[in-house]
Amino acid sequence: QVQLQESGPGLVKSSETLSLTCSVSGGSMSGHYWNWIRQPPGKGLEWIGYVYDSYSVSTNYNPSLKSRVTISEDTSKNQFSLELNSVTAADTAVYYCARARQGVHREIDYWGQGILVTVSS
Amino acid sequence: SSELTQDPAVSVALGQTVRITCQGDSLRNYYTNWYQQKSGQAPVLVIYGENNRPSGIPDRFSGSSSGNTASLTITGAQAEDEADYYCHSRDNSGNHVVFGGGTRLTVL
């Protein structure tokens, strides 16, 4: 059974960088898409991006966030990370890490419990 | 705004059938996945690849697709089905992931 757990500060100051880590247990990171998805309070889900580890490592980001986002992985620790810079109050959200399966459907079959990150002024 | 459009809210009487829809041009070319999210919880996959159910999902959940519209149908809705439902696919370019805005289902 794959499990994902987000960790990082729950409070970030405006204009600074939000950094989160997702620890993966119960399975290999190879051959899957490792996503970050966020949900502002009372709103819907927004895909941030993913890192994909197959024969080589690649990333893909939401065009609306691409200039501020970096997603990376550390397979030796079975972790992947999110950095979002120049944050504002609009970045306040529950941040989820999640695994999408390789294949034509790329369904997200495992999610972390989510971590609330508040951006303060 | 999302490239996938969902009705914000839908209601259904207990035991009746409800259809939740998701519209978008990309759905003509890519499969849709559906997630259920109950209050305060992470989303759960209920349908993937148009009409496949993960293990543990009741068979009252089904999916279908026609043209630019994907649908999630709950046949015989139960009180525990009250939740937000999100569709998930690719954007019009096919290069990025996108979610619908979500539909809040109320079971009366």
CSV table of N, CA, C and O in Angstrom, one decimal, chain B residues 5-7 11-12 14-15 17 20-21 26 29 35 50 67-68 72 75 82 90 102:
chain,number,residue,atom,x,y,z
B,5,THR,N,-15.6,22.2,-17.6
B,5,THR,CA,-16.7,22.9,-16.9
B,5,THR,C,-17.6,21.9,-16.3
B,5,THR,O,-18.1,20.9,-16.9
B,6,GLN,N,-17.9,22.1,-15.0
B,6,GLN,CA,-18.9,21.3,-14.2
B,6,GLN,C,-20.0,22.2,-13.6
B,6,GLN,O,-19.7,23.4,-13.3
B,7,ASP,N,-21.2,21.7,-13.5
B,7,ASP,CA,-22.2,22.4,-12.7
B,7,ASP,C,-21.7,22.5,-11.3
B,7,ASP,O,-21.2,21.6,-10.7
B,11,SER,N,-28.4,18.1,-6.9
B,11,SER,CA,-29.0,17.4,-5.8
B,11,SER,C,-29.7,16.2,-6.3
B,11,SER,O,-30.2,16.2,-7.5
B,12,VAL,N,-29.9,15.2,-5.4
B,12,VAL,CA,-30.6,14.0,-5.8
B,12,VAL,C,-31.3,13.4,-4.6
B,12,VAL,O,-30.8,13.6,-3.4
B,14,LEU,N,-32.6,10.5,-2.1
B,14,LEU,CA,-32.0,9.3,-1.7
B,14,LEU,C,-32.5,8.1,-2.5
B,14,LEU,O,-33.7,8.0,-2.7
B,15,GLY,N,-31.6,7.3,-3.0
B,15,GLY,CA,-32.0,6.1,-3.8
B,15,GLY,C,-32.2,6.4,-5.3
B,15,GLY,O,-32.4,5.4,-6.0
B,17,THR,N,-31.2,8.2,-9.1
B,17,THR,CA,-30.0,8.3,-10.0
B,17,THR,C,-29.7,9.7,-10.3
B,17,THR,O,-30.6,10.6,-10.6
B,20,ILE,N,-23.6,13.6,-13.1
B,20,ILE,CA,-22.7,14.8,-13.0
B,20,ILE,C,-21.9,14.9,-14.2
B,20,ILE,O,-21.2,13.9,-14.6
B,21,THR,N,-21.9,16.0,-14.9
B,21,THR,CA,-21.2,16.2,-16.1
B,21,THR,C,-20.0,17.1,-16.1
B,21,THR,O,-19.9,17.9,-15.2
B,26,SER,N,-11.1,19.2,-24.8
B,26,SER,CA,-10.0,18.2,-24.7
B,26,SER,C,-10.6,16.8,-24.5
B,26,SER,O,-10.0,15.8,-24.8
B,29,ASN,N,-10.6,14.0,-27.0
B,29,ASN,CA,-9.4,13.3,-27.3
B,29,ASN,C,-8.8,12.5,-26.1
B,29,ASN,O,-8.0,11.6,-26.3
B,35,TYR,N,-13.1,12.1,-9.2
B,35,TYR,CA,-12.7,12.0,-7.8
B,35,TYR,C,-13.8,12.4,-6.9
B,35,TYR,O,-14.6,13.4,-7.3
B,50,GLU,N,-12.7,6.7,-18.2
B,50,GLU,CA,-14.1,6.8,-18.6
B,50,GLU,C,-15.0,5.9,-17.8
B,50,GLU,O,-16.0,6.4,-17.3
B,67,GLY,N,-18.7,12.8,-27.2
B,67,GLY,CA,-18.2,14.1,-27.7
B,67,GLY,C,-17.3,14.8,-26.7
B,67,GLY,O,-16.4,14.2,-26.2
B,68,ASN,N,-17.7,16.0,-26.4
B,68,ASN,CA,-16.9,16.8,-25.4
B,68,ASN,C,-17.4,16.8,-24.0
B,68,ASN,O,-17.1,17.6,-23.2
B,72,LEU,N,-20.4,11.3,-14.9
B,72,LEU,CA,-20.3,10.3,-13.7
B,72,LEU,C,-21.8,10.1,-13.3
B,72,LEU,O,-22.5,11.1,-13.0
B,75,THR,N,-26.1,5.5,-9.5
B,75,THR,CA,-27.4,4.8,-9.6
B,75,THR,C,-27.8,4.3,-8.2
B,75,THR,O,-27.2,3.4,-7.7
B,82,GLU,N,-22.8,12.0,-0.6
B,82,GLU,CA,-22.8,13.5,-0.5
B,82,GLU,C,-21.4,14.0,-0.4
B,82,GLU,O,-20.7,13.6,0.6
B,90,ARG,N,-6.8,16.2,-19.4
B,90,ARG,CA,-5.7,17.0,-19.9
B,90,ARG,C,-6.3,18.3,-20.5
B,90,ARG,O,-7.5,18.4,-20.8
B,102,GLY,N,-15.5,21.4,-10.1
B,102,GLY,CA,-16.1,20.6,-9.1
B,102,GLY,C,-17.6,20.8,-9.0
B,102,GLY,O,-18.1,21.8,-9.4
